[in-house]
Each structure stands twice: as structure tokens, then as C-alpha cells.
Coordinates of C-alpha atoms in Angstrom, one line a residue:
M69 CA 0.1 0.2 0.1
A70 CA 2.8 2.3 0.9
S71 CA 4.6 2.0 -2.5
R72 CA 1.2 3.0 -4.0
I73 CA 1.0 6.4 -2.4
P74 CA 2.7 9.0 -4.3
A75 CA 5.7 10.8 -2.6
A76 CA 4.2 14.4 -3.6
W77 CA 1.1 13.6 -1.3
R78 CA 2.6 15.0 2.0
V79 CA 0.9 16.9 4.9
R80 CA 1.7 20.5 5.1
A81 CA 3.1 21.4 8.3
G82 CA 0.8 23.5 10.7
K83 CA -2.1 23.3 8.2
S84 CA -4.1 20.4 10.0
T85 CA -7.3 21.2 11.4
N86 CA -9.1 19.1 14.1
T87 CA -13.0 19.6 14.0
G88 CA -15.3 17.1 15.8
G89 CA -12.8 14.5 16.0
L90 CA -12.0 14.6 12.2
N91 CA -8.7 15.5 11.3
F92 CA -8.6 17.0 7.6
H93 CA -5.0 17.3 6.3
H94 CA -4.5 19.5 3.3
V95 CA -2.6 18.0 0.8
T96 CA -0.1 19.9 -1.7
K97 CA -1.4 18.1 -5.0
S98 CA -4.2 20.3 -6.6
T99 CA -7.2 20.8 -4.3
L100 CA -7.7 17.2 -3.4
A101 CA -7.4 15.8 0.2
L102 CA -7.3 12.8 2.0
A103 CA -9.2 12.3 5.4
R104 CA -8.2 10.1 8.1
W105 CA -10.9 9.0 10.8
T106 CA -9.2 9.2 14.3
P107 CA -10.9 8.4 17.6
T108 CA -12.6 11.5 19.4
S109 CA -11.1 10.6 22.7
P110 CA -9.1 13.4 24.5
S111 CA -6.1 11.6 24.3
A112 CA -6.3 11.0 20.7
S113 CA -7.0 14.6 19.9
A114 CA -4.2 15.9 22.3
S115 CA -1.8 13.6 20.5
S116 CA -3.0 14.8 17.0
R117 CA -3.0 18.5 18.1
S118 CA 0.8 17.7 19.3
T119 CA 1.7 16.5 15.9
T120 CA 0.3 19.2 14.1
T121 CA 2.1 21.8 15.9
S122 CA 5.4 20.3 16.0
T123 CA 7.9 20.7 13.4
P124 CA 7.3 19.7 10.0
A125 CA 7.1 16.0 9.4
I126 CA 5.4 13.5 7.2
A127 CA 2.2 12.4 8.7
A128 CA 1.8 8.7 9.8
W129 CA 2.1 6.4 7.0
P130 CA 0.1 4.8 5.5
P131 CA -3.0 6.4 6.2
R132 CA -6.2 4.5 6.8
L133 CA -8.4 4.6 3.9
R134 CA -11.7 3.2 3.0
L135 CA -11.7 1.0 0.1
G136 CA -14.5 0.8 -2.2
S137 CA -16.2 -2.5 -3.2
S138 CA -13.9 -3.0 -6.0
G139 CA -10.7 -2.4 -4.0
T140 CA -9.9 1.0 -5.1
V141 CA -9.3 4.0 -3.3
L142 CA -12.3 6.3 -2.6
P143 CA -11.7 9.9 -3.5
A144 CA -10.9 11.9 -0.2
R145 CA -13.7 14.6 -1.5
S146 CA -16.4 12.0 -1.3
L147 CA -15.4 10.5 1.8
F148 CA -15.4 13.9 3.3
Q149 CA -18.9 14.7 2.2
R150 CA -20.2 11.5 3.6
Q151 CA -18.7 11.8 7.0
Q152 CA -20.2 15.2 7.0
H153 CA -23.5 14.2 6.1
Q154 CA -23.5 11.7 9.1
Q155 CA -22.4 14.1 11.5
R156 CA -25.4 16.4 10.7
R157 CA -28.0 13.6 10.8
S158 CA -26.5 12.4 14.4
F159 CA -26.6 16.4 15.6
A160 CA -30.5 16.7 14.2
R161 CA -31.3 13.6 16.1
T162 CA -29.6 14.8 19.4
T163 CA -30.4 18.6 19.2
P164 CA -34.1 20.0 19.8
R165 CA -35.2 22.7 17.5
H166 CA -34.9 26.3 18.6
G167 CA -38.1 27.8 20.5
S168 CA -39.9 24.3 20.5
D169 CA -40.1 21.5 22.8
D170 CA -38.1 18.1 22.2
H171 CA -41.7 16.3 21.5
H172 CA -43.0 18.9 19.2
H173 CA -40.2 19.2 16.7
C174 CA -40.6 17.2 13.4
P175 CA -38.3 14.4 12.9
P176 CA -35.7 15.0 10.4
N177 CA -36.4 11.9 8.1
E178 CA -40.2 12.9 7.9
N179 CA -41.9 15.8 6.0
P180 CA -44.0 18.5 8.1
S181 CA -48.0 17.7 8.3
I182 CA -50.4 19.2 6.4
L183 CA -52.0 21.0 9.4
Y184 CA -48.5 22.4 10.2
K185 CA -48.1 23.8 6.7
M186 CA -51.7 25.2 7.0
L187 CA -50.9 26.9 10.1
E188 CA -47.8 28.3 9.1
A189 CA -49.2 29.7 6.1
A190 CA -52.5 31.2 7.8
A191 CA -50.0 33.2 10.3
T192 CA -47.9 34.5 7.5
S193 CA -51.1 35.5 5.7
F194 CA -52.7 37.0 8.7
A195 CA -49.7 38.9 9.8
S196 CA -49.4 40.3 5.9
I197 CA -53.1 41.5 6.0
L198 CA -52.8 43.0 9.3
V199 CA -49.8 45.1 8.3
L200 CA -51.4 46.0 4.9
G201 CA -55.0 46.8 6.5
A202 CA -53.2 49.1 9.2
G203 CA -51.4 50.7 6.7
F204 CA -54.3 51.2 4.5
S205 CA -56.5 52.4 7.4
I206 CA -54.1 55.0 8.8
A207 CA -53.6 56.3 5.2
A208 CA -57.6 56.5 4.7
Y209 CA -58.1 58.3 7.7
V210 CA -55.5 60.8 7.0
Y211 CA -56.7 61.5 3.5
H212 CA -60.5 61.7 4.8
K213 CA -59.3 64.4 7.5
T214 CA -57.1 66.2 5.0
Y215 CA -59.7 66.5 2.1
K216 CA -62.4 67.7 4.6
H217 CA -59.9 70.4 5.8
I218 CA -59.1 71.4 2.3
V219 CA -62.9 71.6 1.6
L220 CA -63.6 73.9 4.4
Q221 CA -60.3 75.8 3.2
K222 CA -61.4 76.3 -0.2
M223 CA -64.9 77.5 0.8
A224 CA -63.2 79.9 3.3
N225 CA -61.2 81.5 0.2
A226 CA -64.3 81.9 -1.6
F227 CA -65.3 84.9 0.6
E228 CA -61.7 86.5 0.6
P229 CA -61.3 89.7 -1.3
G230 CA -60.9 89.5 -5.2
D231 CA -63.2 86.7 -5.8
P232 CA -63.1 86.0 -9.7
V233 CA -66.7 84.8 -9.6
L234 CA -67.6 88.3 -8.5
D235 CA -65.1 90.1 -11.0
L236 CA -67.2 88.2 -13.7
A237 CA -70.4 89.0 -12.5
A238 CA -69.4 92.9 -12.3
I239 CA -68.0 92.8 -15.8
G240 CA -71.2 91.2 -17.1
K241 CA -73.1 94.2 -15.6
N242 CA -70.9 96.7 -17.2
I243 CA -69.9 97.9 -13.9
P244 CA -66.1 99.3 -13.7
L245 CA -64.1 97.8 -11.2
S246 CA -62.0 101.2 -10.3
K247 CA -63.9 103.6 -7.9
T248 CA -63.0 106.6 -10.2
A249 CA -64.7 105.2 -13.0
A250 CA -67.8 104.2 -11.1
A251 CA -67.7 107.8 -9.6
T252 CA -68.9 109.2 -13.0
H253 CA -70.7 106.1 -14.4
W254 CA -72.8 105.2 -11.6
I255 CA -76.5 106.6 -11.1
A256 CA -76.7 106.8 -7.3
R257 CA -80.3 105.5 -5.9
P258 CA -82.0 106.4 -2.8
E259 CA -81.7 102.6 -1.8
Q260 CA -77.9 102.5 -2.6
D261 CA -76.9 103.2 1.4
I262 CA -79.2 100.5 2.5
V263 CA -77.8 98.1 0.0
D264 CA -74.2 99.0 0.9
D265 CA -74.9 98.2 4.6
I266 CA -76.5 94.9 3.9
V267 CA -73.7 93.6 1.8
A268 CA -70.8 94.9 4.1
G269 CA -72.5 92.7 6.8
K270 CA -73.5 96.1 8.8
E271 CA -77.2 95.1 8.8
I272 CA -77.7 91.8 10.8
G273 CA -80.4 90.0 12.2
H274 CA -82.4 89.9 9.1
Y275 CA -82.6 88.2 5.6
H276 CA -83.7 90.5 2.7
L277 CA -85.8 90.0 -0.6
F278 CA -85.3 92.7 -2.8
I279 CA -88.4 92.8 -5.5
G280 CA -89.2 94.9 -8.3
D281 CA -89.6 95.0 -12.0
K282 CA -87.2 93.8 -14.5
G283 CA -84.5 96.7 -15.5
T284 CA -84.9 98.8 -12.3
G285 CA -81.4 98.1 -10.9
K286 CA -81.6 95.7 -8.3
S287 CA -78.5 93.6 -9.6
S288 CA -76.6 96.8 -10.3
M289 CA -76.8 97.8 -6.8
L290 CA -75.8 94.8 -5.4
L291 CA -72.7 94.8 -7.5
E292 CA -72.1 98.3 -6.8
A293 CA -72.2 97.6 -2.9
M294 CA -69.9 94.4 -3.7
R295 CA -67.3 96.7 -5.4
K296 CA -66.9 99.1 -2.9
I297 CA -65.7 96.4 -0.4
D298 CA -64.0 94.3 -3.1
G299 CA -66.4 91.2 -2.3
D300 CA -65.1 90.8 0.9
G301 CA -67.1 88.1 2.8
V302 CA -69.8 88.0 -0.4
A303 CA -70.7 85.4 -2.6
M304 CA -73.2 85.7 -5.4
F305 CA -74.9 83.4 -8.0
E306 CA -77.7 83.2 -10.3
A307 CA -80.6 81.0 -9.6
H308 CA -82.0 78.6 -12.4
A309 CA -85.2 76.5 -12.8
D310 CA -83.3 73.4 -13.0
L311 CA -82.1 72.2 -9.7
E312 CA -79.1 70.4 -10.8
I313 CA -77.9 73.7 -12.4
F314 CA -78.8 75.6 -9.4
R315 CA -76.5 73.0 -7.4
I316 CA -73.6 73.6 -9.9
R317 CA -73.9 77.5 -9.5
L318 CA -74.2 77.3 -5.6
G319 CA -71.3 74.9 -5.9
K320 CA -69.2 77.4 -8.0
A321 CA -69.9 80.3 -6.0
L322 CA -68.8 78.6 -2.8
D323 CA -66.0 76.7 -4.3
Y324 CA -67.7 73.3 -3.1
E325 CA -67.1 70.1 -5.4
F326 CA -69.8 68.1 -3.7
H327 CA -67.7 65.3 -3.0
E328 CA -67.1 64.7 -6.8
D329 CA -63.3 64.5 -6.4
Y330 CA -63.5 62.5 -3.3
I331 CA -61.6 59.0 -3.8
G332 CA -63.3 57.4 -1.0
S333 CA -66.4 57.4 -3.1
Y334 CA -64.8 54.4 -5.2
F335 CA -64.7 52.4 -2.2
S336 CA -68.4 52.8 -1.0
E337 CA -71.7 51.0 -1.7
R338 CA -73.1 54.2 -2.6
G339 CA -71.3 57.2 -3.3
P340 CA -72.2 60.8 -1.9
R341 CA -73.5 61.7 -5.3
D342 CA -75.8 59.1 -5.7
T343 CA -78.5 61.2 -4.4
T344 CA -80.9 64.4 -5.5
A345 CA -79.8 68.0 -6.0
L346 CA -81.6 69.3 -3.2
L347 CA -79.6 66.8 -0.6
D348 CA -76.3 68.4 -2.3
I349 CA -77.6 71.9 -1.8
E350 CA -78.4 71.0 2.0
R351 CA -74.7 69.5 2.2
A352 CA -73.2 72.9 0.9
L353 CA -74.9 75.0 3.1
N354 CA -74.0 73.0 6.0
K355 CA -70.4 73.1 5.0
L356 CA -70.9 76.9 4.5
E357 CA -72.4 77.1 8.1
K358 CA -69.3 75.6 9.7
V359 CA -67.0 78.3 7.5
A360 CA -69.1 81.0 9.0
L361 CA -68.6 80.1 12.5
K362 CA -65.2 80.1 12.1
R363 CA -64.8 83.3 10.1
R364 CA -67.5 84.9 12.9
A365 CA -65.0 84.2 15.4
K366 CA -62.1 85.7 13.7
I367 CA -63.7 88.6 11.7
G368 CA -66.9 89.3 13.9
R369 CA -69.5 90.0 10.7
P370 CA -71.4 87.5 9.2
L371 CA -71.0 86.3 5.4
V372 CA -73.3 87.4 2.6
V373 CA -74.9 85.1 0.1
I374 CA -76.8 86.8 -2.8
I375 CA -79.1 84.6 -4.7
N376 CA -80.0 86.8 -7.9
Q377 CA -83.1 86.4 -10.2
M378 CA -85.0 84.1 -7.7
H379 CA -88.2 84.3 -9.9
L380 CA -86.6 81.8 -12.5
I381 CA -87.1 78.9 -9.9
R382 CA -90.3 77.0 -11.0
D383 CA -93.5 77.5 -9.1
D384 CA -94.0 73.8 -8.9
E385 CA -93.0 71.3 -6.0
D386 CA -89.4 71.0 -6.6
G387 CA -89.4 75.0 -6.6
K388 CA -91.0 75.2 -3.3
D389 CA -89.0 72.7 -1.5
L390 CA -86.0 74.6 -2.7
I391 CA -87.3 77.9 -1.6
E392 CA -88.5 76.2 1.7
L393 CA -85.0 75.1 2.4
L394 CA -83.3 78.3 1.5
Q395 CA -85.6 80.3 3.7
Q396 CA -85.0 77.8 6.8
K397 CA -81.4 78.4 6.6
A398 CA -81.7 82.4 6.2
E399 CA -84.0 82.2 9.2
Q400 CA -81.6 80.1 11.2
W401 CA -78.6 82.1 10.2
A402 CA -80.1 85.5 10.9
A403 CA -81.1 84.6 14.3
S404 CA -77.5 83.7 15.0
N405 CA -75.7 86.4 12.8
L406 CA -74.0 83.8 10.9
V407 CA -74.8 84.6 7.3
T408 CA -77.0 87.1 5.6
M409 CA -79.1 85.7 2.9
V410 CA -80.1 88.3 0.2
F411 CA -82.9 87.2 -2.5
N412 CA -83.3 89.1 -5.6
S413 CA -86.8 88.6 -7.8
D414 CA -88.7 90.3 -10.3
D415 CA -92.0 88.5 -9.6
Y416 CA -94.5 88.9 -6.7
W417 CA -95.0 85.0 -6.1
V418 CA -91.7 84.8 -4.7
Y419 CA -92.6 87.1 -2.1
E420 CA -95.9 85.0 -1.4
R421 CA -94.1 81.9 -1.0
L422 CA -91.5 83.6 1.4
K423 CA -94.2 85.4 3.4
Q424 CA -95.6 82.4 4.8
L425 CA -92.9 81.5 6.9
A426 CA -91.1 84.6 7.2
T427 CA -90.2 86.0 10.9
R428 CA -87.0 87.8 10.0
M429 CA -87.3 88.8 6.3
E430 CA -87.0 92.4 5.3
V431 CA -88.8 93.5 1.8
L432 CA -87.1 96.2 -0.2
S433 CA -88.9 97.5 -2.9
I434 CA -86.9 98.6 -6.0
T435 CA -89.3 101.1 -8.4
D436 CA -88.1 103.3 -11.2
L437 CA -86.2 106.4 -10.7
P438 CA -88.0 109.6 -9.9
K439 CA -87.9 112.4 -12.3
N440 CA -85.2 114.5 -10.6
L441 CA -82.7 111.8 -10.6
A442 CA -83.7 110.0 -14.1
T443 CA -83.2 113.6 -15.6
A444 CA -80.2 114.6 -14.1
A445 CA -78.4 111.0 -14.8
L446 CA -79.3 111.4 -18.5
R447 CA -78.0 114.8 -18.9
N448 CA -74.4 114.1 -17.1
Y449 CA -74.1 110.8 -19.4
R450 CA -74.6 112.8 -22.5
H451 CA -72.6 115.4 -21.6
R452 CA -69.8 113.1 -20.6
Y453 CA -69.8 110.8 -23.4
F454 CA -71.6 112.8 -26.4
G455 CA -70.5 116.3 -25.6
E456 CA -74.0 117.2 -25.6
D457 CA -76.2 119.7 -23.4
L458 CA -79.9 118.3 -23.4
S459 CA -82.4 121.1 -22.9
D460 CA -85.1 120.7 -20.1
Q461 CA -87.6 120.4 -22.7
T462 CA -86.1 117.4 -24.3
L463 CA -85.4 115.8 -20.9
E464 CA -89.1 116.2 -20.1
Q465 CA -90.1 114.5 -23.5
I466 CA -87.6 111.4 -22.9
Y467 CA -89.0 111.2 -19.2
D468 CA -92.9 111.3 -20.4
R469 CA -92.2 108.5 -22.9
V470 CA -89.9 105.9 -21.1
G471 CA -90.0 107.0 -17.4
G472 CA -87.6 106.2 -14.8
R473 CA -86.6 102.6 -15.8
L474 CA -82.6 102.2 -16.0
N475 CA -82.6 99.8 -18.8
F476 CA -84.7 102.1 -21.1
L477 CA -82.7 105.3 -20.0
N478 CA -79.4 103.3 -20.7
R479 CA -80.7 102.6 -24.2
V480 CA -81.6 106.2 -24.9
A481 CA -78.6 107.6 -23.4
K482 CA -76.3 105.6 -25.8
S483 CA -78.5 106.2 -29.0
N484 CA -78.0 108.9 -31.7
D485 CA -81.7 109.7 -32.1
I486 CA -83.2 110.1 -28.6
L487 CA -86.6 110.6 -29.1
A488 CA -86.8 107.8 -32.0
T489 CA -85.7 105.5 -29.5
C490 CA -88.4 106.1 -27.0
D491 CA -90.8 105.7 -29.5
E492 CA -89.2 102.2 -30.6
I493 CA -89.3 101.1 -26.8
K494 CA -93.1 102.0 -26.6
Q495 CA -93.8 100.2 -29.8
V496 CA -91.8 97.1 -28.6
E497 CA -93.8 96.9 -25.2
K498 CA -96.9 97.5 -27.2
T499 CA -96.1 94.3 -29.6
W500 CA -95.1 92.0 -26.7
F501 CA -98.6 92.8 -25.2
L502 CA -100.5 92.3 -28.5
N503 CA -98.8 88.9 -29.4
Q504 CA -99.4 87.4 -26.0
C505 CA -103.0 88.8 -25.0
W506 CA -105.0 89.9 -28.3
I507 CA -108.3 88.9 -28.6
L508 CA -109.8 87.3 -31.7
G509 CA -113.8 88.5 -31.6
E510 CA -117.0 87.0 -32.4
E511 CA -115.3 84.7 -35.2
M512 CA -113.2 82.7 -32.7
D513 CA -112.9 79.1 -32.9
D514 CA -114.3 77.2 -29.9
D515 CA -110.7 74.9 -29.9
V516 CA -108.9 78.2 -28.7
M517 CA -111.4 79.2 -26.2
D518 CA -108.8 78.6 -23.0
Q519 CA -106.2 80.9 -24.5
Q520 CA -108.5 83.5 -25.2
K521 CA -110.1 83.5 -21.5
W522 CA -106.5 84.3 -20.4
A523 CA -106.1 86.9 -23.5
A524 CA -109.4 88.4 -22.6
A525 CA -108.9 88.6 -19.0
A526 CA -105.8 90.4 -19.5
V527 CA -107.2 93.1 -22.0
V528 CA -110.3 93.7 -19.6
L529 CA -107.7 94.6 -16.9
A530 CA -105.5 96.9 -19.1
T531 CA -108.9 98.7 -20.2
A532 CA -109.9 98.9 -16.5
L533 CA -106.5 100.5 -15.7
V534 CA -106.8 103.1 -18.3
D535 CA -110.6 104.0 -17.5
K536 CA -109.0 104.5 -13.9
E537 CA -106.9 107.0 -15.3
A538 CA -109.5 108.8 -17.1
R539 CA -111.6 108.9 -13.7
M540 CA -108.5 110.1 -11.7
E541 CA -107.9 113.0 -13.9
A542 CA -111.7 113.8 -14.2
E543 CA -111.9 113.7 -10.3
G544 CA -108.7 115.9 -10.3
S545 CA -106.4 113.5 -9.0
S546 CA -103.1 113.8 -10.4
T547 CA -101.3 111.1 -12.5
Y548 CA -98.0 112.9 -12.9
D549 CA -95.9 114.7 -10.3
P550 CA -93.4 117.4 -11.2
V551 CA -91.0 116.0 -9.0
V552 CA -91.7 112.2 -8.4
G553 CA -92.9 111.9 -12.3
H554 CA -95.7 109.5 -13.3
I555 CA -98.1 107.8 -10.9
L556 CA -99.6 104.9 -12.6
P557 CA -103.0 103.6 -12.0
S558 CA -103.3 100.4 -10.2
Y559 CA -105.8 98.1 -8.5
A560 CA -105.6 96.0 -5.4
L561 CA -104.7 92.4 -6.0
H562 CA -108.2 91.2 -5.1
E563 CA -109.7 94.0 -7.0
A564 CA -107.8 93.0 -10.0
Q565 CA -108.8 89.4 -9.7
Q566 CA -112.3 90.4 -9.5
I567 CA -112.1 92.6 -12.6
M568 CA -110.6 89.6 -14.4
T569 CA -113.1 87.1 -13.1
R570 CA -110.3 84.8 -12.4
S571 CA -108.0 84.5 -9.5
D572 CA -105.0 82.6 -11.3
F573 CA -104.1 84.6 -14.4
V574 CA -102.7 87.9 -12.6
R575 CA -99.5 85.9 -11.5
A576 CA -98.9 84.5 -14.8
L577 CA -99.2 88.1 -16.6
D578 CA -97.0 89.1 -13.9
R579 CA -94.1 86.5 -14.9
L580 CA -94.5 87.7 -18.8
N581 CA -94.1 91.3 -17.6
L582 CA -97.1 92.6 -19.0
F583 CA -98.5 93.7 -15.4
S584 CA -96.6 94.2 -12.2
I585 CA -97.6 93.4 -8.8
T586 CA -95.9 95.6 -6.3
K587 CA -94.9 94.8 -2.6
N588 CA -98.1 96.3 -1.5
A589 CA -99.8 93.8 -3.7
Q590 CA -101.0 96.7 -6.0
V591 CA -101.6 95.6 -9.5
R592 CA -100.3 98.1 -12.7
A593 CA -98.8 98.1 -15.9
S594 CA -95.1 96.8 -15.8
S595 CA -93.7 99.9 -17.3
V596 CA -94.4 103.5 -18.4
P597 CA -94.1 102.6 -22.1
M598 CA -96.4 99.6 -21.4
H599 CA -98.9 101.9 -20.1
L600 CA -98.7 104.3 -22.8
A601 CA -99.5 101.0 -25.0
F602 CA -102.7 100.2 -23.1
R603 CA -103.8 103.8 -23.9
E604 CA -103.0 103.3 -27.6
I605 CA -104.8 100.0 -27.7
V606 CA -107.7 101.1 -25.8
A607 CA -108.0 104.1 -27.9
Q608 CA -108.3 102.2 -31.1
P609 CA -111.8 102.6 -33.1
G610 CA -114.4 99.7 -32.5
F611 CA -112.0 98.4 -29.7
R612 CA -114.6 98.1 -27.0
E613 CA -117.2 96.4 -29.2
H614 CA -114.4 94.1 -30.3
L615 CA -113.7 93.2 -26.8
Q616 CA -117.3 92.6 -26.0
A617 CA -118.0 90.4 -28.9
T618 CA -114.9 88.3 -27.8
I619 CA -116.7 88.3 -24.3
D620 CA -119.9 87.0 -25.7
R621 CA -118.5 84.5 -27.8
I622 CA -116.7 83.1 -25.0
A623 CA -119.8 82.7 -23.1
A624 CA -121.6 81.4 -25.9
I625 CA -118.9 78.6 -26.2
E626 CA -119.3 77.8 -22.3
S627 CA -123.0 77.7 -22.6
L628 CA -122.8 75.1 -25.4
G629 CA -120.3 72.9 -23.1
R630 CA -122.8 73.3 -20.5
T631 CA -126.2 72.6 -22.4
R632 CA -127.3 69.0 -22.8
E633 CA -129.8 68.0 -25.7
L634 CA -132.6 65.5 -25.2
V635 CA -134.1 63.7 -28.2
A636 CA -137.6 61.9 -27.0
K637 CA -138.4 59.7 -30.0
D638 CA -141.1 58.1 -28.0
L639 CA -143.4 61.0 -28.5
V640 CA -144.2 60.3 -32.5
L641 CA -145.7 57.1 -31.2
G642 CA -148.5 59.1 -29.2
G643 CA -146.8 58.9 -25.9
H644 CA -146.0 61.4 -23.3
Y645 CA -143.7 62.1 -20.3
E646 CA -144.8 62.7 -16.8
I647 CA -142.4 64.6 -14.8
R648 CA -142.7 65.0 -11.2
R649 CA -140.4 66.0 -8.2
S650 CA -139.2 63.1 -6.6
E651 CA -140.6 62.4 -2.8
K652 CA -137.2 62.8 -1.4
G653 CA -136.7 66.1 -2.9
K654 CA -133.7 65.3 -4.8
G655 CA -134.0 65.3 -8.5
V656 CA -137.1 64.5 -10.4
D657 CA -138.8 61.2 -11.9
I658 CA -139.6 61.2 -15.3
K659 CA -142.2 58.4 -16.6
L660 CA -143.2 57.4 -19.9
V661 CA -146.9 57.0 -20.6
M662 CA -147.9 55.3 -24.0
P663 CA -151.8 55.0 -25.2
E664 CA -153.7 52.0 -24.8
P665 CA -153.6 49.8 -28.0
E666 CA -157.1 48.8 -29.4
D667 CA -158.5 45.5 -29.3
E668 CA -158.1 43.3 -32.4
G669 CA -161.7 41.9 -32.4
E670 CA -163.5 45.2 -32.6
E671 CA -161.1 46.1 -35.6
K672 CA -162.2 42.9 -37.4
D673 CA -165.8 43.7 -36.8
D674 CA -165.3 47.2 -38.3

């Protein structure tokens, strides 16, 4: 055996390693190694250590080598791997697993049970879900709180000075934003000081309704008051008949998105927007209340919310619910001095609706300008922009034809031919009335009777106003004041309904701007040009006969509708009817009596 071992296989001096009873002697040929099994006794270990630490020497020879089945020497690397594997198995049998009892560890030669794997997978999954759920919950909570804070902050910014919504509204009304330009452009009305105090938040404890005819300057006064304070603490928007559009305009004025950009709605079974527009408006007003509470503690004056053109809301159930909601908030906020609501309307029916529940409402009626203010404003405008000085006679003629209505004066002031423009305005008003309310006379078809009832009632009321003006002049009552101007004849609302013989027509005529119902429930023509149109219509030759023929035709058609025709065919056979009042006194009893037939035998004898 010794002769078969190459001489180059020598042990390196000082390179032997003793590990757990195994001596591994590194040889110098390539990376192969021969392993020699030595006893694990302390004496053997000591002798081995003494041998390896002594001076360089050749290891004991011949080494004990394990032979394979064919008698060849096994490679040292394979022998080393087998010995190391046996040692690991021995160590696994004698050493318990870390963190568990000896009787609970899994045997090394057996696979873990299915229950053990299930428990281990469940614990891992539960821990992962718990960490993810906790992280997601914290992130969602932080997002929710941050979103609510941003919503309130955006709504508070809507009431800061320089709101672009208010600037656009002012530009739309042709009101200059600079104070110097407004001093020469603006017509100071007597009600302007009151409006300034309301918009500035100085008038507290009430909410307000501005009512007046179209074109009297209600919106312009509000925008002028907002310009003076640069829109600080004020929000304004236009009403609309559709509640969805009303909701959007309210959200734009308050800078409120109605949770449309809220990510949490994707994870809810029913999102915040899956509801009606009226509930969205309620949510927006609740947010506004929170902002008003913070602002009141900081500034000390209420916010102002202006809803313009309230008459555009439909007079139906949805419109009434919306007005009731707005009025409830206005009453509550006026009592606590949080928000001052201002409603602006052209029609009387809004006042009637608000009057039912009003306890803190103040009504401000906006009428035409008096004569002295209207003529002075017209003279200043023509002098500044046209370099023309109008005479008093010309100004008198202008006022006699168009009155003190601001939109009419604005058209006249910018016209090159002033008197022709005045006549054109009157003709437009007359045409509007005739197109809506002209009567068709005696030849009227019965199919248009319902519309003609409405038209005849309007013409009858217009005729009554013209007749009342004639009576006032005959009795010495003045219909024109040198300072105030025109004093238009009017009837109380209940008297107008009696004249028209209908109670439901007059409010519809008010919506069409044919007649006007004032705050004191007085019915008159909607404007001076409209009243002049009434005069011309009534003064037409044969007008009253044409009106009476129309009324008679309507009565005849209604009479035909109430008449029932009975055809008694039995009377031709010689019978007759006996009509008696019933014994109970309700209705009549009708009995047919026929003549008795003659005997057939007597006829044959004859």
C-alpha cells in the first residue's frame, strides 16, 4: 500500500485542522484532500494537536483509507461529504429545534404535516393582511381628514377679497371695477346706502328680499355694493329653474365640489353623489355654516350670500321645496348672525311663498327712478360721452315716454336719435302685449277658448286701468308729479282678480312682464311705455265692441258646453212624459206614458 502512495502527497506543516474528532490534512497536490478517521477521545485529540503543531513532519503512513467495493481507493472529497452528512444527521437527532419542545419538533427524516403547513401559511397571511390593513386604514383616515380640511379651506377662500366669480359678475353687468370710473358712471339711487350696509355685513339679524320690475337696477346696486368692499365676505350666483344647474352654480360660488373628487366614493357601496340635487344643496349649506362659524370668531361679522333672479325657480313642488330649504337656512342664520341671505326677484309669487314662513325677512321694493334723478343722470351721461347738453324740454319728453326705468334710460342715453329710440321702446312693449294677449272677436273658434279666456282677462284689466286713469284725471287726482314723475293707476290684487273674474291669471301676467304686482299687492302696468301702449290699444276705433264680442263668444261656447240636448223619440208614437219631483226632494222622476192599444176583435168587426 505504501508503494502505491505518491511521494508528493505530503501533509503541510501546521495546516491540519481538528474539528469534532475529524482531522483534515491538506495535501499539496491540486485541491484534493485525504481524510483520516481518528478516535474522538481526548488523548487522541491531544496527540493529534501535538503532532500538527510540532516541526514539519510527514504524517503517519500509510493512512487509513476506506476502500470501495472494487478495492479501489475512494476519493477524499467523497469520503469527506459522507462523513459530514452522517455528522449532521447525528446532530439533528440529538439537538431539539430552537424555540420548541423536544416532543414537538418534526423528525428529520419525515416531512411536516399538512396541518402544520396550513397553520404556518395562515399565520403568515394574517400577519401580511394585518400590516396592509393597518397601513391602508391609517392612510385612508389621514386622507379623509385632509380632504375635509381642504374643503373648508377652499370654501373660506371663496369669501376672500377679489373673488373672480364676483369680478365676472361685475363685468357682465358693465360695472367698472375702479372707484374713479364708478363715480362718473354710476347713478346713485336712494336705496344704495341701505344696500351697502346689507352687503358689508353691517345690517344683521335679518335676511332680505329685493323685489321690483325687470330693469330697475336691483342687481346693479348689489354689484356696486360688492365693488366698494372688493367682494370681501360676499358670494353671489344666479338662480335657475333646473335644480341640478342651481346646485352647480351654488358650488361654483362657494368653491365646493360636492365630493365629486373624493376618492373614498370608489370604495363605498353608495357614493355621496348618488342622491338628489336638493340634498347636495343641503350639504353645501351645512359646510357653509361651519365656515361662517370660524369666520365670525375671527372677523366678527356675518357672511353674505346673494341669490339673484329667484323668479327663475319654477313655481312647482320642487321649486317650493328649494325655496323652503333656503328660507329655513336664512331664518336660522339670521337669528345667529352667521350668514345674511339676500334674495333678488322680479316676480311677486316669490314674496308670497316666502311670506308664509317669514319671521325675520325684510322686503325692499325697488321702483323706477324719480323724475329729478332720471333727468339729471341722463344729462350727465350725454354731456360726458357725447359732449351734448340736453335741454329741459327734451329731457321732459324723454321721461314722459320711457319713465325712470334704468334699462330704458341706458338705451336712450347711448342712442344717436333719442326721441326715435323712445318711440321704438314703446312700440316694442305694445307688440309684446298684443302678441301675448290679443283677442280674436266673434269669429273665434271654440278650440282656442282656453287661451282666449286668458287673453280677454288681460285686455279687460288693461282697459280697466286706462279707465281708472281717466276717472282720476276727471276727479282732479294727479297722475303726474313734477318731482316724482308718473303715478300709474293701479288696483289692489283682489280687485284685479275680481275684474278679470279669475284669480289665477294675474300672477302669470306678472311673470310675462305685462303687469306688475308691487310689494303692497297693487297691480299696474309693468312700465310707463307699457301703460302708454294700453292707452293706444284702448283708443283704437271699435276696440270696446271687439272686446265685448269676444267676451260674448266665450260665454256662448261655455254655454254650449254646459247644455245637454235630449231627443224624445217616443213622442211620435203618441206617448207623453210625466215629470214629477221626487218624493225625497232630490231630482225629478220621469215616466213615459204610452196610449193603450185597441182590441183586435173590434177592428175585425169594423
